Amino acid sequence: IMLKELIFGQFISGVKPQHLSSVVLHRSKRMVLDSIGVGLLGSTTDVFELALQHCQHMYAPDDISSVYGRRGTKLSPTLAAFVNGVAAHSMDFDDTWHPATHPSGAVLPALLALSERMPGNKPSGLDFLLAFNVGIEIQGRLMRFSNEARNIPKKFHPPSVVGTMGSAAACACLLSLNASQCSHALAIAASLSGAPMANAATQSKPLHIGNASRLGLEAAQLASRGLEASPLVLDAVTGVAGFSAFYEDYMPQPLTSPNGETHTFLLEEQDMGFKRFPAHLGMHWVADAAAAVHKFIVGIESNTVSPAQIQDIMLRVPHSKYINRPFPESEHQARHSFQFNACTALLDGEVTVESFSPAALRRPELLSLLSRVSVEHPHDNPANFDRMYGEVEVTLVGGDVLKGRCDTFYGHWRNPLTNESLRKKFRNNAGVVLPPENVEGLIEAVEGLDELEDCTPLLSQLQ
Amino acid sequence: MMLDTLGVGLIGTTTAVFNKAVQYSQCYKSEEKSSVWGKSSLTLPPPYAAFVNGIAVHSMDFDDTWHPATHPSGAVLPALLALAEAMPSQPSGLDLLLAFNVGLEVQGRLLRFSREACDIPKRFHPPSVVGVMGSAAASAKLLGLSPTQCTHALAIAASSAGAPLANTTTQTKPLHIGNAARRGLEAAQLAQMGLEGNPGILDMDCGFGVFYSDYNPTEMTQPSTSGFRWTLEDQGIAVKRFPAHLGMHWVVDAALAARAKLEGRVGNFDPSQIREVTLRVPPSKYINCPFPATEHQARHSFQFNACSALLDNNMMVGSFSEDQIGRPALKELLAKVKVESPEDNHPSFDKMYCEVAIETQQGQSYAARCDTFYGHWRKPLSHEDLLEKFRANASTVLSSEGVEGTIDAIGDLERNRDCASLGSYLKKTVQLNE
């Protein structure tokens, strides 16, 4: 019986560009574009600024890897991976998969940073995409080693668990490490994984992704220098926990190695969810449900929705403590509040980037609606991004009851954003920090990435 | 504890893992520079100095051990010394001592939030769980952060805690301490810049509680109140006599005693006369390794340590070299070992024992039991023996001026105006060592 870690190592070192199907290429390019866009917008946040200043204060300038959206600012590769990863997750605007994690933010910053450092010729676009998909695939495979991973997490924040592993795998692939080194990279990364959920609705959350990216890159670099770790990390050894430390129900399964045959990437079978506004994925269901009610009121009753019309609001949502916040006090909490997002969508018909500004958080109309919300957790509504729903039931002052329900929000993998919607989101995000030529240049570079002989067009337009 | 930690760190700078870490870390530069121990002119950015020095401390499993189980000093001292060097005005020796004790105290308190922490670990390696918190606390103290910032430093550090046990019998294990030191320091610096985490991190099951299945946090008395006692006052530290997992110290003392009994009766010790060796040890998978192939495995093998002690009548730094591990005589003896885990042998450094029973070809039996090895907190090393360990370790890289200077600097620490002199002694190397 082969050790899982060795099998994973063989996969990472043995997989080739021809194993990427057209579906996987298409989907992964969408992820790359979206991730860069949210990262660029994220470079305007306080937490990003703090992380960047920290790196610039603690370390000397090292003109290697680009920082998103900051012309002329470069850092040492792991530090660039760190701040760009923080940017990607700073507003909770990045992609989400099933089982739950935010896969791209942990992988892309590390690969971009590493590519800029590689001496001589930069990797081709196809090599880059291959490494990216390896990083995503490893995350997906690892999450399938646990049933509990399918539900909204309670213990460890998934990007901090599988994201670090994905980054290590992707970097090991880009560095063309051999199978043994790839295995050790994963094992070294396991000792750098795992952050608790409690920091999830705080300013520290983005660092989970920043650190996943940085530490995964570090693990791959240490492995390339010959550092060795346990070969047993991915197997379940009673009495000596490896990766199993992060799950109560760890059951590892084998991964087939593509020796000339085809390999089906998980991304082919399970598409990615993209967010339309910067908040926890769960918010998208209640937002769409509340928006439907808003539309009805505006269509029938009046031109706007005001608290004076509303008697009370009932939300039917899955039970998940960290996204159930009746009166959020910070933007981070607001992004993790069913109540806040439902009320915002009820008032405005949508939730946008601006909905989380300090002024928006304190709107009297919003606060007044918040005090009328109650929450129920129906038994048939599991805390699971594949099966949950959101219902918003509004009782108007006159006595009428309006109900909106959303089973699948627009952007979910079952109802994916069109390419046009995705590009629009990218333009809105990237346009905040980059000149239009760079914005369009990036769209072009990503869409043609698999044909670029050298990924420099991607790397050079990030600032 | 500080002296012992510096000594094991200095000898640790001769290891392969330390060198890999230094090579890796040299790609980072900063204006603030902190010393790498045992290297006369090498400096690194403070977090990376903490990283490599922490790795050195744990590189040979030679560092101190506490109860409940962790290696407290290696996570804290490297961070503090690195930070002290980089601060605009050097802290006094007393400031350093206070911050160090804060780092230990926080670890001790956190370990008491779980009963499972009292036993030899199975899931997360304790230094990676509480060590980073201790480093964050100590660093926050030395930086003079406000109470709120200190709270956030701990919360930020929690998101850097937790490495699984599986890597503990490998070359990566020392990075658990190196990273604890580095990331705790980083957490304090980020808190100083205003980064915030969850102030309830220690109260929540989904906070620090994720690392334990029986998390039960309790209140902490403030030092200003009369009821306050430092954990270190009531619970001492174990200092190792040779570089191996703490559990090995019991089995070695028992093996040496059993061999003495046999020699006392028979007159000499001849391994070929041994038919079987039975070890009665607590149940713990990661230190039960019948045929270790690497030095890391050998340091975590009841069987190897018992046999090595029997053959050599001693255990030393050199006992774990590749040659020693590969000795035919050792392998032959290893093949005769049987391991039992009696029910009354609890896997806890406070309660465990080891028995070694030698049965000869003639059918004679010589057995001995060790309840408390010399160096354990119940039977601490004498001051002379502690100094002897330090001198033996430190002199592998420092000149005698550096060795004696460090001893004096630590001995007098609370009276030192600033701890810069300590740093300078750690760089007074033997000429050949660069």
Coordinates of N, CA, C and O in Angstrom, one line a residue, chain B residues 111-222:
Chain B
L111 N -1.8 25.5 29.0 CA -1.8 24.1 29.1 C -2.7 23.5 30.1 O -3.2 22.4 30.1
R112 N -3.0 24.3 31.2 CA -3.9 23.9 32.2 C -5.4 24.1 31.8 O -6.3 23.8 32.6
F113 N -5.6 24.5 30.6 CA -7.0 24.6 30.2 C -7.5 23.3 29.6 O -8.6 23.2 29.0
S114 N -6.7 22.2 29.7 CA -7.1 21.0 29.1 C -6.5 19.8 29.8 O -5.3 19.8 30.1
R115 N -7.3 18.8 30.2 CA -6.7 17.7 30.9 C -5.9 16.8 30.0 O -4.9 16.2 30.4
E116 N -6.3 16.8 28.8 CA -5.6 15.9 27.7 C -4.2 16.5 27.6 O -3.3 15.7 27.2
A117 N -4.0 17.8 27.9 CA -2.6 18.3 27.8 C -1.7 17.7 28.8 O -0.4 17.8 28.6
C118 N -2.2 17.1 29.8 CA -1.3 16.5 30.8 C -0.6 15.2 30.3 O 0.4 14.8 31.0
D119 N -1.1 14.7 29.3 CA -0.5 13.4 28.8 C 0.4 13.7 27.6 O 0.3 14.7 26.9
I120 N 1.2 12.7 27.3 CA 2.1 12.7 26.1 C 1.1 13.0 24.9 O 0.1 12.3 24.8
P121 N 1.4 13.9 24.1 CA 0.5 14.3 23.0 C 0.3 13.3 22.0 O 1.1 12.4 21.7
K122 N -0.9 13.4 21.3 CA -1.1 12.5 20.2 C -1.5 13.2 18.9 O -1.5 12.7 17.8
R123 N -1.9 14.5 19.0 CA -2.5 15.1 17.9 C -1.7 16.3 17.4 O -1.1 16.3 16.3
F124 N -1.6 17.4 18.3 CA -0.8 18.5 17.9 C 0.5 18.5 18.8 O 0.4 18.2 19.9
H125 N 1.5 19.0 18.2 CA 2.8 19.1 19.0 C 2.7 20.3 19.9 O 2.6 21.5 19.4
P126 N 2.7 20.1 21.2 CA 2.4 21.2 22.1 C 3.2 22.5 21.9 O 2.6 23.6 21.9
P127 N 4.5 22.5 21.6 CA 5.2 23.7 21.4 C 4.6 24.6 20.3 O 4.7 25.8 20.3
S128 N 4.0 23.9 19.3 CA 3.4 24.6 18.2 C 2.1 25.2 18.6 O 1.6 26.1 17.9
V129 N 1.5 24.7 19.7 CA 0.2 25.2 20.1 C 0.4 26.3 21.1 O 0.0 27.5 20.9
V130 N 1.1 26.0 22.2 CA 1.2 27.1 23.3 C 2.5 27.9 23.1 O 2.6 29.0 23.6
G131 N 3.5 27.3 22.4 CA 4.8 28.0 22.2 C 4.6 29.4 21.5 O 5.2 30.4 21.9
V132 N 3.8 29.4 20.4 CA 3.6 30.6 19.7 C 2.9 31.7 20.5 O 3.1 32.9 20.4
M133 N 2.0 31.2 21.4 CA 1.3 32.1 22.3 C 2.2 32.7 23.3 O 2.2 33.9 23.6
G134 N 3.1 31.8 23.8 CA 4.1 32.3 24.8 C 5.1 33.3 24.2 O 5.4 34.4 24.7
S135 N 5.4 33.1 22.9 CA 6.3 34.0 22.2 C 5.6 35.3 22.0 O 6.2 36.4 22.1
A136 N 4.4 35.3 21.6 CA 3.6 36.5 21.4 C 3.5 37.3 22.7 O 3.7 38.5 22.7
A137 N 3.2 36.6 23.8 CA 3.0 37.3 25.0 C 4.3 37.9 25.5 O 4.4 39.1 25.9
A138 N 5.4 37.1 25.4 CA 6.7 37.6 25.8 C 7.1 38.8 25.0 O 7.6 39.9 25.5
S139 N 6.9 38.7 23.7 CA 7.3 39.8 22.8 C 6.5 41.1 23.0 O 7.0 42.2 23.1
A140 N 5.2 40.8 23.3 CA 4.3 42.0 23.6 C 4.7 42.7 24.8 O 4.7 43.9 24.9
K141 N 5.2 41.9 25.8 CA 5.6 42.4 27.1 C 6.9 43.3 26.9 O 7.0 44.4 27.3
L142 N 7.8 42.7 26.1 CA 9.1 43.4 25.9 C 8.9 44.7 25.1 O 9.6 45.7 25.3
L143 N 7.9 44.7 24.2 CA 7.6 45.9 23.4 C 6.8 46.9 24.2 O 6.6 48.0 23.7
G144 N 6.3 46.5 25.4 CA 5.5 47.5 26.1 C 4.2 47.8 25.5 O 3.7 48.9 25.6
L145 N 3.5 46.7 25.0 CA 2.2 47.0 24.3 C 1.2 47.2 25.4 O 1.3 46.8 26.5
S146 N 0.1 47.9 25.0 CA -1.0 48.1 25.9 C -1.8 46.8 26.1 O -1.6 45.9 25.3
P147 N -2.7 46.8 27.1 CA -3.4 45.6 27.4 C -4.2 45.1 26.2 O -4.3 43.9 25.9
T148 N -4.8 46.1 25.5 CA -5.6 45.7 24.3 C -4.7 45.1 23.2 O -5.0 44.1 22.6
Q149 N -3.6 45.7 23.0 CA -2.7 45.2 22.0 C -2.2 43.8 22.4 O -2.0 42.9 21.5
C150 N -1.9 43.6 23.7 CA -1.5 42.3 24.1 C -2.5 41.2 23.8 O -2.2 40.1 23.4
T151 N -3.8 41.6 24.0 CA -4.9 40.7 23.7 C -4.9 40.3 22.3 O -5.0 39.2 21.9
H152 N -4.7 41.3 21.4 CA -4.8 41.1 20.0 C -3.5 40.3 19.6 O -3.6 39.4 18.7
A153 N -2.4 40.5 20.2 CA -1.2 39.7 19.9 C -1.5 38.2 20.1 O -1.2 37.4 19.3
L154 N -2.2 37.9 21.2 CA -2.5 36.5 21.5 C -3.5 36.0 20.4 O -3.4 34.9 20.0
A155 N -4.5 36.8 20.1 CA -5.5 36.4 19.1 C -4.9 36.1 17.8 O -5.1 35.1 17.1
I156 N -4.0 37.0 17.4 CA -3.3 36.8 16.1 C -2.4 35.6 16.1 O -2.4 34.8 15.1
A157 N -1.8 35.4 17.2 CA -0.9 34.2 17.3 C -1.7 32.9 17.2 O -1.2 31.9 16.7
A158 N -2.9 32.9 17.7 CA -3.7 31.7 17.7 C -3.9 31.2 16.3 O -4.0 30.0 16.0
S159 N -3.9 32.1 15.3 CA -4.1 31.7 13.9 C -2.8 31.2 13.3 O -2.8 30.8 12.2
S160 N -1.7 31.2 14.2 CA -0.5 30.6 13.7 C -0.1 29.4 14.5 O 1.0 28.9 14.5
A161 N -1.0 28.9 15.3 CA -0.7 27.8 16.2 C -1.1 26.4 15.6 O -1.9 26.4 14.6
G162 N -0.5 25.4 16.0 CA -0.9 24.1 15.7 C -0.2 23.3 14.6 O -0.6 23.4 13.4
A163 N 0.8 22.5 14.9 CA 1.4 21.6 13.9 C 1.1 20.2 14.3 O 1.3 19.9 15.5
P164 N 0.8 19.3 13.4 CA 0.5 18.0 13.8 C 1.7 17.2 14.3 O 2.8 17.4 13.9
L165 N 1.5 16.2 15.1 CA 2.5 15.4 15.7 C 3.4 14.6 14.7 O 4.5 14.3 15.0
A166 N 2.8 14.3 13.6 CA 3.5 13.3 12.7 C 4.9 13.8 12.3 O 5.8 13.0 12.0
N167 N 5.1 15.1 12.2 CA 6.4 15.6 11.8 C 7.4 15.5 12.9 O 8.6 15.9 12.7
T168 N 7.0 15.0 14.1 CA 7.9 15.1 15.2 C 9.1 14.1 15.2 O 10.0 14.3 16.0
T169 N 9.0 13.1 14.4 CA 10.2 12.3 14.4 C 11.0 12.5 13.1 O 11.6 11.6 12.5
T170 N 11.0 13.7 12.6 CA 11.6 14.0 11.4 C 12.5 15.3 11.5 O 12.4 16.0 12.5
Q171 N 13.1 15.6 10.4 CA 14.0 16.8 10.4 C 13.2 18.1 10.5 O 13.7 19.2 10.8
T172 N 11.9 18.0 10.3 CA 11.0 19.2 10.3 C 10.6 19.6 11.8 O 10.2 20.8 12.0
K173 N 10.7 18.7 12.7 CA 10.3 19.0 14.1 C 10.9 20.3 14.6 O 10.1 21.1 15.2
P174 N 12.2 20.5 14.5 CA 12.7 21.8 15.1 C 12.0 23.0 14.5 O 12.0 24.0 15.2
L175 N 11.5 22.9 13.3 CA 10.8 24.1 12.8 C 9.5 24.5 13.6 O 9.1 25.6 13.6
H176 N 9.0 23.5 14.3 CA 7.8 23.8 15.1 C 8.2 24.9 16.2 O 7.4 25.8 16.4
I177 N 9.3 24.7 16.8 CA 9.8 25.7 17.8 C 10.3 27.0 17.1 O 10.0 28.1 17.5
G178 N 11.0 26.8 16.0 CA 11.5 28.0 15.3 C 10.3 28.9 14.8 O 10.3 30.1 14.9
N179 N 9.3 28.2 14.3 CA 8.1 29.0 13.8 C 7.3 29.5 15.0 O 6.8 30.6 14.8
A180 N 7.3 28.8 16.1 CA 6.6 29.4 17.2 C 7.2 30.7 17.7 O 6.6 31.7 17.9
A181 N 8.6 30.7 17.7 CA 9.3 31.9 18.1 C 9.0 33.0 17.1 O 8.7 34.1 17.5
R182 N 9.2 32.7 15.9 CA 9.1 33.7 14.8 C 7.7 34.3 14.7 O 7.5 35.5 14.7
R183 N 6.7 33.4 14.7 CA 5.3 33.9 14.4 C 4.7 34.5 15.6 O 3.8 35.3 15.5
G184 N 5.2 34.2 16.8 CA 4.7 34.9 18.0 C 5.3 36.3 18.0 O 4.6 37.2 18.3
L185 N 6.5 36.4 17.6 CA 7.1 37.7 17.5 C 6.4 38.6 16.5 O 6.0 39.7 16.7
E186 N 6.1 38.0 15.4 CA 5.4 38.6 14.3 C 4.0 39.1 14.8 O 3.5 40.2 14.5
A187 N 3.3 38.2 15.5 CA 2.0 38.5 16.0 C 2.0 39.8 16.9 O 1.2 40.7 16.8
A188 N 3.1 39.9 17.8 CA 3.2 41.0 18.6 C 3.4 42.3 17.8 O 2.9 43.3 18.0
Q189 N 4.3 42.1 16.8 CA 4.6 43.3 15.9 C 3.3 43.8 15.2 O 3.1 45.0 15.0
L190 N 2.5 42.8 14.7 CA 1.3 43.2 13.9 C 0.3 43.8 14.9 O -0.3 44.8 14.5
A191 N 0.3 43.3 16.1 CA -0.6 44.0 17.1 C -0.2 45.4 17.4 O -1.0 46.3 17.6
Q192 N 1.1 45.6 17.4 CA 1.7 46.9 17.7 C 1.3 47.9 16.6 O 1.0 49.1 16.8
M193 N 1.1 47.3 15.4 CA 0.7 48.2 14.2 C -0.8 48.3 14.1 O -1.3 48.9 13.2
G194 N -1.5 47.7 15.1 CA -3.0 47.9 15.1 C -3.8 46.8 14.6 O -5.0 46.9 14.5
L195 N -3.2 45.7 14.1 CA -4.0 44.6 13.6 C -4.8 44.0 14.8 O -4.3 43.9 15.9
E196 N -6.1 43.7 14.5 CA -6.9 43.1 15.5 C -7.4 41.7 15.2 O -7.6 41.4 14.0
G197 N -7.5 40.9 16.2 CA -8.1 39.6 16.1 C -9.3 39.5 16.9 O -9.9 40.5 17.3
N198 N -9.7 38.3 17.3 CA -10.9 38.1 18.1 C -10.5 38.1 19.6 O -9.8 37.3 20.1
P199 N -10.9 39.2 20.3 CA -10.5 39.2 21.7 C -11.0 38.1 22.6 O -10.6 37.9 23.7
G200 N -12.0 37.3 22.0 CA -12.5 36.2 22.8 C -11.8 34.9 22.5 O -12.3 33.8 22.8
I201 N -10.7 35.0 21.8 CA -10.0 33.8 21.3 C -9.8 32.7 22.3 O -9.8 31.5 22.0
L202 N -9.5 33.1 23.6 CA -9.2 32.1 24.5 C -10.5 31.5 25.2 O -10.4 30.5 25.9
D203 N -11.6 32.2 24.9 CA -12.8 31.7 25.6 C -13.6 30.7 24.7 O -14.4 30.0 25.2
M204 N -13.3 30.7 23.4 CA -14.1 30.0 22.5 C -13.6 28.6 22.1 O -12.4 28.4 21.8
D205 N -14.5 27.7 21.9 CA -14.2 26.4 21.4 C -13.7 26.5 20.0 O -12.9 25.7 19.5
C206 N -14.2 27.5 19.3 CA -13.7 27.7 17.9 C -12.6 28.6 17.8 O -12.2 29.1 16.8
G207 N -12.0 28.9 19.0 CA -10.8 29.7 19.1 C -9.7 28.9 19.5 O -9.4 27.9 18.8
F208 N -9.0 29.2 20.6 CA -7.9 28.3 21.0 C -8.4 26.9 21.3 O -7.6 26.0 21.3
G209 N -9.6 26.8 21.6 CA -10.2 25.5 21.9 C -10.1 24.4 20.8 O -10.3 23.2 21.0
V210 N -9.9 24.9 19.6 CA -9.8 23.9 18.5 C -8.7 22.9 18.6 O -8.7 21.8 18.0
F211 N -7.7 23.3 19.5 CA -6.6 22.4 19.6 C -6.7 21.3 20.6 O -5.9 20.4 20.8
Y212 N -7.9 21.3 21.3 CA -8.1 20.3 22.4 C -9.5 19.8 22.3 O -10.4 20.5 21.9
S213 N -9.7 18.5 22.7 CA -11.1 18.0 22.7 C -11.8 18.2 24.0 O -13.0 18.0 24.1
D214 N -11.0 18.7 25.0 CA -11.6 19.0 26.3 C -11.2 20.3 26.9 O -10.7 20.5 27.9
Y215 N -11.5 21.4 26.1 CA -11.0 22.7 26.4 C -11.9 23.4 27.5 O -13.1 23.5 27.3
N216 N -11.2 23.8 28.5 CA -12.0 24.4 29.7 C -11.2 25.5 30.3 O -10.5 25.3 31.3
P217 N -11.3 26.7 29.7 CA -10.5 27.8 30.2 C -10.9 28.4 31.5 O -12.1 28.3 31.9
T218 N -10.0 28.8 32.3 CA -10.3 29.4 33.7 C -9.7 30.8 33.8 O -8.8 31.1 33.1
E219 N -10.2 31.5 34.8 CA -9.7 32.9 35.0 C -8.3 32.9 35.5 O -7.8 31.9 36.1
M220 N -7.6 34.0 35.2 CA -6.2 34.2 35.7 C -6.2 35.3 36.7 O -6.7 36.3 36.5
T221 N -5.5 35.0 37.8 CA -5.4 36.1 38.8 C -4.3 37.0 38.4 O -3.3 36.6 37.8
Q222 N -4.5 38.3 38.7 CA -3.6 39.3 38.3 C -2.4 39.4 39.2 O -2.6 39.1 40.4

